[in-house]
Amino acid sequence: MTKPTRFLDPTVTVDVVIFTVEDGALKALIIKRAREPFQGSPALPGGFIRRGETSVTAAERILADKAGVKDVYLEQLYTFDEPHRDPRGPVFSVTYFALAPRDEIRIAETAETQKPRFSPVSALPKLAFDHNNIIGYAVERLRSKLEYTNAAYSLLPKSFTLTELQKIYEAIVNRDLDKRNFRKKFKELGLIEPTGSKSKGGRRRPAELYRFKSRKPRMLKKFF
Amino acid sequence: MTKPTRFLDPTVTVDVVIFTVEDGALKALIIKRAREPFQGSPALPGGFIRRGETSVTAAERILADKAGVKDVYLEQLYTFDEPHRDPRGPVFSVTYFALAPRDEIRIAETAETQKPRFSPVSALPKLAFDHNNIIGYAVERLRSKLEYTNAAYSLLPKSFTLTELQKIYEAIVNRDLDKRNFRKKFKELGLIEPTGSKSKGGRRRPAELYRFKSRKPRMLKKFF
DNA sequence: CCAAAAGTGTTGACTGTACACCCATGT
DNA sequence: ACATGGGTGTACAGTCAACACTTTTGG
């Protein structure tokens, strides 16, 4: 394609915020950069888009490579293009966020030893580029998404207790919720059903296990 | 910046959906393409990003050039990059939507005679590229935005009657609203105040004119 | 029997929604 | 005087938020 050079020819990258919930906290996957710029700094997983890829397929590749997951919830977040966000020059980052249950993620120690790990979003280190902003933006989006969709199913294992479910909501909206109201609301919504079995192994009363009836994204009238 | 050629080097454009309300209908600005591809087809205003611009400043330039407006509400919408959306090759379009009162817009008949005009979003022609999709996406976003922000002020002239305000909401959410409930709700919200003067010139009872107290974006608890 | 989490309903406040008539003006 | 849109309040239903005790298990 021919194009006069008075036009900007930005580089385009993809960065992915991979969310999960672990130990009752909302966490995002962070790697250590293997190359300049910001070599050794913590950062979001990401990279250039390759020939033959779109931004979505690039995000899917990153998800598979860094977190070993496929077919998880993935949504485009925003395109960041502040002029000096990358010291190398104008770089557009098309960002995505993904939601996956912790037990489906196999973190890969890559050949480039990027040391991926989950970091609680409430206590992130200073990240390379504008990646702290990106995660902040993603958390906001996730928060509001939980209020009017059933997106939470994407963060949970196949079966879970109501308390676990509530913990996830509390971790994301960042405040305590009333146990009775939460359970009433969720049961009324008809999104979940008891599996029939019970949690075991604790030194306490076993809890009923539930599963989502459907694992399709859905809009809700309202939530909490 | 050096970069191996196994990476995609997409072209990046900006397209802008400029919304307004006219004759009680939600409309978007459509131009006729002056050049190939799709020469002569209706399309969204847009173009390549120039050197020294970001996507926002490019969007602002397009707004100024095509609609003669500055300082209107402008928000990034989505980045479209379906592989075959442009016959010339991989082209990423970072899209924005803008809201402006009809009476602040001066449509410019440009040297390139792109014949800009407002077309009701409920009856759009077939547009170039994936521009029908883009507008559809923008309408959805606007609809939901109206429900939890005061964004409507961006579409209204400085003073307006409550009926005009209601018409705009009805045009966007695409259903009739109850007059008494609408007025009650809006007055309770405290966003608007009477100007003291009244509409004139009609062959009917003059209506109280209102203005928005503040023209800053604001979140609302809930709306209607 | 004790510790720890599971489980369960009611009430009052608030919010949303449905609904019909009189008023002020211009012609 | 009439046609046109302007303007106003009430009542019912549904939803949200606050709140405390009993149950089951393992140790």
Short mmCIF file of C-alpha atoms (C1' of nucleotides) in Angstrom, two decimals:
data_model
loop_
_atom_site.label_atom_id
_atom_site.label_comp_id
_atom_site.label_asym_id
_atom_site.label_seq_id
_atom_site.Cartn_x
_atom_site.Cartn_y
_atom_site.Cartn_z
CA MET A 1 0.00 0.00 0.00
CA THR A 2 1.37 3.36 -0.98
CA LYS A 3 1.02 6.23 1.36
CA PRO A 4 2.70 9.62 1.50
CA THR A 5 5.13 10.01 4.34
CA ARG A 6 3.41 13.00 5.85
CA PHE A 7 1.28 10.42 7.59
CA LEU A 8 2.15 8.85 10.87
CA ASP A 9 3.26 5.28 10.61
CA PRO A 10 2.89 4.03 14.13
CA THR A 11 3.95 0.67 15.36
CA VAL A 12 1.04 -1.34 16.73
CA THR A 13 1.32 -3.65 19.70
CA VAL A 14 -1.14 -5.63 21.76
CA ASP A 15 -1.09 -5.80 25.54
CA VAL A 16 -3.34 -8.06 27.56
CA VAL A 17 -4.54 -7.72 31.13
CA ILE A 18 -5.19 -11.26 32.31
CA PHE A 19 -7.39 -11.21 35.38
CA THR A 20 -8.03 -13.98 37.80
CA VAL A 21 -9.06 -14.32 41.42
CA GLU A 22 -6.73 -16.08 43.83
CA ASP A 23 -6.91 -16.18 47.62
CA GLY A 24 -9.92 -13.92 47.45
CA ALA A 25 -8.02 -11.15 45.67
CA LEU A 26 -8.27 -9.85 42.14
CA LYS A 27 -4.94 -10.35 40.40
CA ALA A 28 -3.39 -9.57 37.03
CA LEU A 29 -0.63 -11.44 35.24
CA ILE A 30 2.66 -9.55 35.19
CA ILE A 31 5.86 -10.55 33.42
CA LYS A 32 9.41 -9.25 33.56
CA ARG A 33 10.53 -7.63 30.33
CA ALA A 34 13.26 -9.61 28.60
CA ARG A 35 14.36 -6.79 26.32
CA GLU A 36 14.82 -3.08 26.14
CA PRO A 37 13.18 -0.75 26.70
CA PHE A 38 12.47 -1.26 30.37
CA GLN A 39 14.43 -4.53 30.38
CA GLY A 40 13.88 -6.31 33.66
CA SER A 41 10.89 -4.14 34.60
CA PRO A 42 7.57 -5.70 35.40
CA ALA A 43 5.04 -5.21 32.61
CA LEU A 44 1.94 -6.58 31.00
CA PRO A 45 2.32 -9.48 28.62
CA GLY A 46 2.17 -8.18 25.08
CA GLY A 47 4.04 -7.72 21.88
CA PHE A 48 3.96 -6.77 18.25
CA ILE A 49 1.21 -8.00 16.03
CA ARG A 50 2.58 -10.49 13.52
CA ARG A 51 1.79 -10.76 9.85
CA GLY A 52 -1.45 -12.58 9.34
CA GLU A 53 -2.70 -11.71 12.81
CA THR A 54 -5.37 -9.31 13.92
CA SER A 55 -5.26 -7.70 17.32
CA VAL A 56 -7.61 -10.36 18.68
CA THR A 57 -5.61 -13.29 17.39
CA ALA A 58 -2.46 -11.68 18.72
CA ALA A 59 -4.14 -11.35 22.12
CA GLU A 60 -5.17 -14.99 21.94
CA ARG A 61 -1.61 -16.00 21.12
CA ILE A 62 -0.31 -14.06 24.10
CA LEU A 63 -2.90 -15.68 26.32
CA ALA A 64 -1.92 -19.13 25.13
CA ASP A 65 1.82 -18.49 25.39
CA LYS A 66 1.90 -16.71 28.72
CA ALA A 67 -1.02 -18.24 30.57
CA GLY A 68 -1.65 -21.48 28.74
CA VAL A 69 -5.34 -20.75 28.30
CA LYS A 70 -7.64 -20.83 25.31
CA ASP A 71 -11.27 -19.95 24.92
CA VAL A 72 -11.45 -17.59 27.84
CA TYR A 73 -13.39 -14.38 28.00
CA LEU A 74 -11.55 -11.75 25.98
CA GLU A 75 -12.64 -8.21 25.25
CA GLN A 76 -10.98 -5.24 23.67
CA LEU A 77 -10.33 -2.54 26.23
CA TYR A 78 -8.93 0.61 24.69
CA THR A 79 -6.23 1.82 22.36
CA PHE A 80 -3.50 3.77 24.07
CA ASP A 81 -1.42 6.13 21.99
CA GLU A 82 -0.05 8.87 24.16
CA PRO A 83 2.90 10.21 22.17
CA HIS A 84 5.62 9.37 24.67
CA ARG A 85 4.28 6.18 26.13
CA ASP A 86 7.08 4.28 24.39
CA PRO A 87 10.57 5.83 24.28
CA ARG A 88 11.17 4.28 20.86
CA GLY A 89 8.58 6.45 19.15
CA PRO A 90 4.89 6.43 18.37
CA VAL A 91 3.53 3.06 19.42
CA PHE A 92 -0.17 2.31 19.53
CA SER A 93 -1.16 -0.34 21.99
CA VAL A 94 -4.47 -2.05 21.37
CA THR A 95 -5.27 -3.52 24.76
CA TYR A 96 -7.45 -6.42 25.77
CA PHE A 97 -8.56 -7.87 29.02
CA ALA A 98 -9.15 -11.54 29.73
CA LEU A 99 -10.90 -13.36 32.54
CA ALA A 100 -10.00 -16.89 33.56
CA PRO A 101 -10.41 -19.10 36.61
CA ARG A 102 -7.11 -19.51 38.41
CA ASP A 103 -7.20 -23.29 38.16
CA GLU A 104 -7.36 -23.23 34.38
CA ILE A 105 -4.25 -21.12 34.04
CA ARG A 106 -0.87 -22.76 33.61
CA ILE A 107 1.70 -20.04 33.88
CA ALA A 108 4.51 -20.76 31.46
CA GLU A 109 8.10 -20.04 32.37
CA THR A 110 9.10 -19.13 28.87
CA ALA A 111 12.47 -19.53 27.21
CA GLU A 112 12.87 -15.83 27.65
CA THR A 113 12.44 -16.34 31.42
CA GLN A 114 9.89 -13.64 31.72
CA LYS A 115 8.91 -14.88 35.17
CA PRO A 116 5.19 -14.43 34.88
CA ARG A 117 3.30 -14.19 38.12
CA PHE A 118 -0.03 -12.92 39.38
CA SER A 119 0.07 -9.68 41.27
CA PRO A 120 -2.86 -8.30 43.26
CA VAL A 121 -4.20 -5.26 41.50
CA SER A 122 -4.40 -3.48 44.82
CA ALA A 123 -0.62 -3.66 45.25
CA LEU A 124 1.02 -3.48 41.88
CA PRO A 125 4.66 -2.54 41.42
CA LYS A 126 5.57 0.30 39.12
CA LEU A 127 5.23 -1.15 35.64
CA ALA A 128 6.89 -0.38 32.34
CA PHE A 129 5.33 2.09 29.88
CA ASP A 130 1.83 3.19 30.84
CA HIS A 131 0.90 -0.28 32.00
CA ASN A 132 -0.28 0.83 35.43
CA ASN A 133 -2.79 3.07 33.70
CA ILE A 134 -3.91 0.25 31.48
CA ILE A 135 -4.58 -2.03 34.42
CA GLY A 136 -6.40 0.75 36.23
CA TYR A 137 -8.61 1.24 33.24
CA ALA A 138 -9.21 -2.50 32.96
CA VAL A 139 -10.19 -2.78 36.61
CA GLU A 140 -12.73 -0.02 36.16
CA ARG A 141 -14.21 -1.77 33.17
CA LEU A 142 -14.36 -5.08 34.97
CA ARG A 143 -16.03 -3.49 37.96
CA SER A 144 -18.81 -1.98 35.96
CA LYS A 145 -19.11 -5.08 33.81
CA LEU A 146 -19.83 -7.21 36.86
CA GLU A 147 -22.74 -4.96 37.73
CA TYR A 148 -24.75 -5.62 34.64
CA THR A 149 -23.51 -8.90 33.17
CA ASN A 150 -22.88 -12.43 34.37
CA ALA A 151 -19.16 -12.06 33.56
CA ALA A 152 -18.19 -13.48 36.96
CA TYR A 153 -18.59 -17.00 35.63
CA SER A 154 -15.43 -16.43 33.64
CA LEU A 155 -13.38 -16.07 36.78
CA LEU A 156 -14.72 -19.09 38.62
CA PRO A 157 -13.92 -22.78 38.43
CA LYS A 158 -16.63 -25.15 37.24
CA SER A 159 -18.01 -25.56 40.71
CA PHE A 160 -17.77 -23.20 43.62
CA THR A 161 -19.43 -22.30 46.88
CA LEU A 162 -21.58 -19.24 47.35
CA THR A 163 -19.00 -17.84 49.70
CA GLU A 164 -16.31 -18.12 47.05
CA LEU A 165 -18.59 -16.38 44.59
CA GLN A 166 -19.23 -13.58 47.03
CA LYS A 167 -15.51 -13.19 47.75
CA ILE A 168 -14.88 -12.63 44.07
CA TYR A 169 -17.46 -9.92 43.89
CA GLU A 170 -16.10 -8.30 46.99
CA ALA A 171 -12.57 -8.44 45.62
CA ILE A 172 -13.63 -6.70 42.44
CA VAL A 173 -16.03 -4.08 43.71
CA ASN A 174 -13.76 -3.56 46.65
CA ARG A 175 -16.30 -3.50 49.43
CA ASP A 176 -18.09 -5.97 51.66
CA LEU A 177 -21.44 -7.31 50.62
CA ASP A 178 -24.22 -8.60 52.81
CA LYS A 179 -24.25 -12.39 52.83
CA ARG A 180 -28.00 -12.90 52.90
CA ASN A 181 -28.76 -10.25 50.31
CA PHE A 182 -26.05 -11.54 48.03
CA ARG A 183 -27.29 -15.11 48.15
CA LYS A 184 -30.91 -14.11 47.70
CA LYS A 185 -30.07 -11.96 44.71
CA PHE A 186 -27.97 -14.59 43.04
CA LYS A 187 -30.48 -17.34 43.49
CA GLU A 188 -33.27 -15.17 42.14
CA LEU A 189 -31.24 -14.42 39.05
CA GLY A 190 -31.37 -18.08 38.15
CA LEU A 191 -27.84 -18.11 36.75
CA ILE A 192 -26.55 -20.84 39.02
CA GLU A 193 -27.73 -24.23 40.25
CA PRO A 194 -26.56 -26.62 42.97
CA THR A 195 -24.40 -29.47 41.73
CA GLY A 196 -25.65 -31.76 44.48
CA SER A 197 -22.24 -32.32 46.01
CA LYS A 198 -20.60 -30.49 48.85
CA SER A 199 -17.23 -28.98 49.51
CA LYS A 200 -15.02 -31.15 51.70
CA GLY A 201 -11.66 -31.05 53.37
CA GLY A 202 -12.19 -28.06 55.56
CA ARG A 203 -12.35 -28.25 59.31
CA ARG A 204 -15.86 -26.86 59.20
CA ARG A 205 -19.32 -27.39 57.87
CA PRO A 206 -19.24 -28.41 54.16
CA ALA A 207 -20.80 -25.95 51.72
CA GLU A 208 -23.13 -26.67 48.87
CA LEU A 209 -21.36 -26.51 45.51
CA TYR A 210 -22.91 -24.55 42.65
CA ARG A 211 -22.25 -24.21 38.94
CA PHE A 212 -23.34 -21.69 36.34
CA LYS A 213 -26.24 -22.99 34.29
CA SER A 214 -24.87 -21.29 31.22
CA ARG A 215 -21.40 -20.13 30.33
CA LYS A 216 -22.52 -17.61 27.75
CA PRO A 217 -22.14 -13.87 28.27
CA ARG A 218 -25.46 -12.31 29.16
CA MET A 219 -26.78 -8.92 30.09
CA LEU A 220 -28.66 -8.53 33.34
CA LYS A 221 -31.27 -6.00 34.32
CA LYS A 222 -29.33 -5.00 37.33
CA PHE A 223 -27.18 -6.59 39.87
CA PHE A 224 -26.19 -5.19 43.22
CA MET B 1 12.67 2.43 15.06
CA THR B 2 13.90 -0.86 13.72
CA LYS B 3 11.58 -3.77 13.61
CA PRO B 4 11.84 -7.14 11.84
CA THR B 5 9.45 -7.53 8.94
CA ARG B 6 7.76 -10.59 10.30
CA PHE B 7 5.64 -8.13 12.19
CA LEU B 8 2.50 -6.61 10.80
CA ASP B 9 2.83 -3.01 9.82
CA PRO B 10 -0.72 -1.84 9.65
CA THR B 11 -1.88 1.51 8.48
CA VAL B 12 -3.77 3.39 11.16
CA THR B 13 -6.71 5.64 10.45
CA VAL B 14 -9.21 7.50 12.57
CA ASP B 15 -12.95 7.57 11.89
CA VAL B 16 -15.39 9.71 13.82
CA VAL B 17 -19.09 9.24 14.41
CA ILE B 18 -20.46 12.75 14.93
CA PHE B 19 -23.86 12.56 16.56
CA THR B 20 -26.44 15.25 16.85
CA VAL B 21 -30.19 15.47 17.28
CA GLU B 22 -32.24 17.24 14.64
CA ASP B 23 -36.01 17.25 14.18
CA GLY B 24 -36.27 14.88 17.13
CA ALA B 25 -34.12 12.22 15.48
CA LEU B 26 -30.63 11.01 16.28
CA LYS B 27 -28.38 11.64 13.30
CA ALA B 28 -24.77 11.00 12.32
CA LEU B 29 -22.59 12.98 9.94
CA ILE B 30 -21.95 11.18 6.66
CA ILE B 31 -19.68 12.31 3.84
CA LYS B 32 -19.19 11.12 0.29
CA ARG B 33 -15.80 9.61 -0.34
CA ALA B 34 -13.69 11.72 -2.69
CA ARG B 35 -11.19 8.97 -3.45
CA GLU B 36 -10.81 5.28 -3.98
CA PRO B 37 -11.55 2.89 -2.50
CA PHE B 38 -15.32 3.30 -2.37
CA GLN B 39 -15.09 6.61 -4.25
CA GLY B 40 -18.49 8.28 -4.20
CA SER B 41 -19.84 6.02 -1.47
CA PRO B 42 -21.22 7.47 1.72
CA ALA B 43 -18.88 6.97 4.65
CA LEU B 44 -17.86 8.29 8.02
CA PRO B 45 -15.52 11.26 8.10
CA GLY B 46 -12.02 10.05 8.83
CA GLY B 47 -8.53 9.74 7.51
CA PHE B 48 -4.95 8.88 8.16
CA ILE B 49 -3.26 10.08 11.26
CA ARG B 50 -0.63 12.67 10.41
CA ARG B 51 2.85 13.00 11.82
CA GLY B 52 2.75 14.73 15.14
CA GLU B 53 -0.85 13.74 15.77
CA THR B 54 -2.32 11.23 18.15
CA SER B 55 -5.60 9.54 17.43
CA VAL B 56 -7.41 12.11 19.58
CA THR B 57 -5.89 15.11 17.90
CA ALA B 58 -6.63 13.57 14.51
CA ALA B 59 -10.24 13.11 15.59
CA GLU B 60 -10.35 16.72 16.72
CA ARG B 61 -8.99 17.85 13.38
CA ILE B 62 -11.64 15.87 11.55
CA LEU B 63 -14.30 17.37 13.77
CA ALA B 64 -13.08 20.86 13.09
CA ASP B 65 -12.69 20.32 9.35
CA LYS B 66 -15.90 18.47 8.66
CA ALA B 67 -18.27 19.86 11.26
CA GLY B 68 -16.66 23.12 12.25
CA VAL B 69 -16.83 22.30 15.95
CA LYS B 70 -14.27 22.43 18.70
CA ASP B 71 -14.46 21.44 22.32
CA VAL B 72 -17.31 19.00 21.97
CA TYR B 73 -17.68 15.73 23.81
CA LEU B 74 -15.31 13.21 22.27
CA GLU B 75 -14.68 9.67 23.39
CA GLN B 76 -12.74 6.78 21.94
CA LEU B 77 -15.08 4.04 20.82
CA TYR B 78 -13.23 0.97 19.61
CA THR B 79 -10.44 -0.11 17.31
CA PHE B 80 -11.62 -2.02 14.27
CA ASP B 81 -9.15 -4.27 12.53
CA GLU B 82 -10.97 -7.02 10.73
CA PRO B 83 -8.48 -8.23 8.12
CA HIS B 84 -10.53 -7.37 5.03
CA ARG B 85 -12.29 -4.27 6.19
CA ASP B 86 -10.17 -2.25 3.78
CA PRO B 87 -9.40 -3.69 0.33
CA ARG B 88 -5.98 -2.05 0.36
CA GLY B 89 -4.65 -4.23 3.14
CA PRO B 90 -4.51 -4.30 6.91
CA VAL B 91 -5.87 -1.00 8.14
CA PHE B 92 -6.62 -0.36 11.79
CA SER B 93 -9.29 2.20 12.43
CA VAL B 94 -9.29 3.83 15.84
CA THR B 95 -12.81 5.19 16.09
CA TYR B 96 -14.25 8.02 18.15
CA PHE B 97 -17.69 9.35 18.71
CA ALA B 98 -18.59 12.98 19.26
CA LEU B 99 -21.71 14.68 20.55
CA ALA B 100 -22.67 18.20 19.57
CA PRO B 101 -25.81 20.32 19.50
CA ARG B 102 -27.05 20.78 15.96
CA ASP B 103 -26.93 24.55 16.18
CA GLU B 104 -23.22 24.59 16.98
CA ILE B 105 -22.30 22.58 13.93
CA ARG B 106 -21.36 24.34 10.72
CA ILE B 107 -21.12 21.67 8.07
CA ALA B 108 -18.29 22.52 5.73
CA GLU B 109 -18.58 21.89 2.01
CA THR B 110 -14.93 21.09 1.57
CA ALA B 111 -12.75 21.65 -1.44
CA GLU B 112 -13.00 17.95 -2.00
CA THR B 113 -16.78 18.33 -2.20
CA GLN B 114 -17.46 15.54 0.21
CA LYS B 115 -21.04 16.68 0.62
CA PRO B 116 -21.37 16.11 4.33
CA ARG B 117 -24.87 15.76 5.66
CA PHE B 118 -26.63 14.36 8.68
CA SER B 119 -28.39 11.08 8.20
CA PRO B 120 -30.79 9.58 10.73
CA VAL B 121 -29.19 6.55 12.27
CA SER B 122 -32.44 4.66 11.88
CA ALA B 123 -32.25 4.94 8.09
CA LEU B 124 -28.64 4.91 7.04
CA PRO B 125 -27.55 4.09 3.50
CA LYS B 126 -25.04 1.33 2.91
CA LEU B 127 -21.71 2.86 3.86
CA ALA B 128 -18.15 2.20 2.75
CA PHE B 129 -15.93 -0.24 4.64
CA ASP B 130 -17.43 -1.48 7.90
CA HIS B 131 -18.82 1.94 8.72
CA ASN B 132 -22.37 0.72 9.27
CA ASN B 133 -21.00 -1.55 12.00
CA ILE B 134 -19.09 1.29 13.53
CA ILE B 135 -22.17 3.48 13.76
CA GLY B 136 -24.19 0.60 15.18
CA TYR B 137 -21.58 0.14 17.84
CA ALA B 138 -21.52 3.87 18.57
CA VAL B 139 -25.30 4.02 18.94
CA GLU B 140 -25.21 1.21 21.46
CA ARG B 141 -22.56 2.98 23.46
CA LEU B 142 -24.44 6.24 23.37
CA ARG B 143 -27.64 4.55 24.47
CA SER B 144 -26.08 3.00 27.51
CA LYS B 145 -24.11 6.15 28.24
CA LEU B 146 -27.28 8.19 28.50
CA GLU B 147 -28.54 5.86 31.17
CA TYR B 148 -25.83 6.55 33.68
CA THR B 149 -24.29 9.89 32.75
CA ASN B 150 -25.46 13.40 32.00
CA ALA B 151 -24.06 13.15 28.47
CA ALA B 152 -27.28 14.53 26.99
CA TYR B 153 -26.13 18.06 27.68
CA SER B 154 -23.64 17.61 24.89
CA LEU B 155 -26.39 17.24 22.33
CA LEU B 156 -28.50 20.17 23.42
CA PRO B 157 -28.29 23.89 22.70
CA LYS B 158 -27.62 26.22 25.61
CA SER B 159 -31.30 26.51 26.44
CA PHE B 160 -34.06 24.09 25.69
CA THR B 161 -37.50 23.07 26.80
CA LEU B 162 -38.21 19.95 28.78
CA THR B 163 -40.10 18.55 25.83
CA GLU B 164 -37.06 18.96 23.60
CA LEU B 165 -34.95 17.24 26.21
CA GLN B 166 -37.37 14.37 26.41
CA LYS B 167 -37.51 14.04 22.62
CA ILE B 168 -33.76 13.59 22.55
CA TYR B 169 -33.89 10.82 25.09
CA GLU B 170 -36.70 9.15 23.21
CA ALA B 171 -34.79 9.41 19.94
CA ILE B 172 -31.78 7.73 21.47
CA VAL B 173 -33.31 5.04 23.60
CA ASN B 174 -35.86 4.48 20.89
CA ARG B 175 -39.00 4.30 22.97
CA ASP B 176 -41.54 6.66 24.42
CA LEU B 177 -41.07 7.95 27.93
CA ASP B 178 -43.71 9.14 30.34
CA LYS B 179 -43.85 12.92 30.46
CA ARG B 180 -44.52 13.34 34.16
CA ASN B 181 -41.99 10.76 35.24
CA PHE B 182 -39.35 12.15 32.93
CA ARG B 183 -39.78 15.67 34.23
CA LYS B 184 -39.88 14.59 37.83
CA LYS B 185 -36.71 12.55 37.42
CA PHE B 186 -34.82 15.26 35.67
CA LYS B 187 -35.74 17.93 38.16
CA GLU B 188 -34.78 15.72 41.08
CA LEU B 189 -31.38 15.11 39.53
CA GLY B 190 -30.61 18.78 39.88
CA LEU B 191 -28.71 18.94 36.61
CA ILE B 192 -30.83 21.63 35.04
CA GLU B 193 -32.33 24.95 36.07
CA PRO B 194 -34.86 27.33 34.54
CA THR B 195 -33.37 30.25 32.66
CA GLY B 196 -36.33 32.46 33.51
CA SER B 197 -37.33 33.07 29.93
CA LYS B 198 -39.82 31.18 27.83
CA SER B 199 -39.91 29.75 24.35
CA LYS B 200 -41.77 31.93 21.87
CA GLY B 201 -42.93 31.88 18.32
CA GLY B 202 -45.08 28.81 18.47
CA ARG B 203 -48.83 28.90 18.04
CA ARG B 204 -49.24 27.48 21.52
CA ARG B 205 -48.45 28.00 25.14
CA PRO B 206 -44.79 29.07 25.62
CA ALA B 207 -42.59 26.60 27.47
CA GLU B 208 -40.15 27.31 30.24
CA LEU B 209 -36.57 27.28 29.00
CA TYR B 210 -33.93 25.34 30.95
CA ARG B 211 -30.18 25.11 30.87
CA PHE B 212 -27.71 22.62 32.31
CA LYS B 213 -26.19 23.91 35.52
CA SER B 214 -22.90 22.31 34.65
CA ARG B 215 -21.44 21.25 31.36
CA LYS B 216 -19.02 18.78 32.83
CA PRO B 217 -19.36 15.01 32.31
CA ARG B 218 -20.73 13.35 35.40
CA MET B 219 -21.75 9.90 36.48
CA LEU B 220 -25.25 9.38 37.82
CA LYS B 221 -26.58 6.78 40.16
CA LYS B 222 -29.21 5.75 37.71
CA PHE B 223 -31.38 7.38 35.21
CA PHE B 224 -34.50 5.95 33.71
"C1'" DC C 1 -17.70 -28.91 73.56
"C1'" DC C 2 -15.59 -25.42 70.93
"C1'" DA C 3 -14.26 -22.96 66.75
"C1'" DA C 4 -15.42 -21.80 62.13
"C1'" DA C 5 -18.00 -21.12 58.36
"C1'" DA C 6 -22.79 -22.35 56.32
"C1'" DG C 7 -27.20 -21.26 55.94
"C1'" DT C 8 -31.66 -18.76 56.34
"C1'" DG C 9 -36.45 -14.20 56.35
"C1'" DT C 10 -38.50 -10.11 57.59
"C1'" DT C 11 -39.13 -5.27 57.62
"C1'" DG C 12 -38.91 -0.41 56.34
"C1'" DA C 13 -37.28 2.84 53.02
"C1'" DC C 14 -36.89 4.01 48.57
"C1'" DT C 15 -37.51 4.01 43.60
"C1'" DG C 16 -39.88 3.17 39.40
"C1'" DT C 17 -44.15 3.21 36.89
"C1'" DA C 18 -48.72 3.91 35.57
"C1'" DC C 19 -52.05 7.14 34.88
"C1'" DA C 20 -55.70 12.06 33.44
"C1'" DC C 21 -56.77 16.51 33.66
"C1'" DC C 22 -56.44 21.69 33.53
"C1'" DC C 23 -53.66 25.71 31.58
"C1'" DA C 24 -51.82 29.29 28.53
"C1'" DT C 25 -51.34 30.81 24.16
"C1'" DG C 26 -52.19 31.97 18.97
"C1'" DT C 27 -55.39 31.90 15.43
"C1'" DA D 1 -63.91 29.08 21.01
"C1'" DC D 2 -60.81 25.77 19.76
"C1'" DA D 3 -56.51 23.46 18.81
"C1'" DT D 4 -51.94 22.65 20.51
"C1'" DG D 5 -48.59 21.43 23.38
"C1'" DG D 6 -47.32 22.82 28.57
"C1'" DG D 7 -47.57 21.61 32.97
"C1'" DT D 8 -48.71 19.02 37.34
"C1'" DG D 9 -49.40 14.66 41.77
"C1'" DT D 10 -50.77 10.30 43.64
"C1'" DA D 11 -50.90 5.43 44.56
"C1'" DC D 12 -49.16 0.79 43.96
"C1'" DA D 13 -45.58 -2.42 43.18
"C1'" DG D 14 -41.03 -3.85 43.11
"C1'" DT D 15 -36.38 -3.51 44.71
"C1'" DC D 16 -32.72 -2.50 48.00
"C1'" DA D 17 -30.56 -2.52 52.51
"C1'" DA D 18 -30.19 -3.53 57.22
"C1'" DC D 19 -30.10 -6.90 60.47
"C1'" DA D 20 -28.89 -12.05 64.15
"C1'" DC D 21 -29.27 -16.46 65.12
"C1'" DT D 22 -29.09 -21.66 64.37
"C1'" DT D 23 -26.69 -25.56 62.02
"C1'" DT D 24 -23.05 -28.63 60.73
"C1'" DT D 25 -18.74 -30.25 60.75
"C1'" DG D 26 -13.65 -31.33 62.43
"C1'" DG D 27 -10.61 -31.27 65.99
#
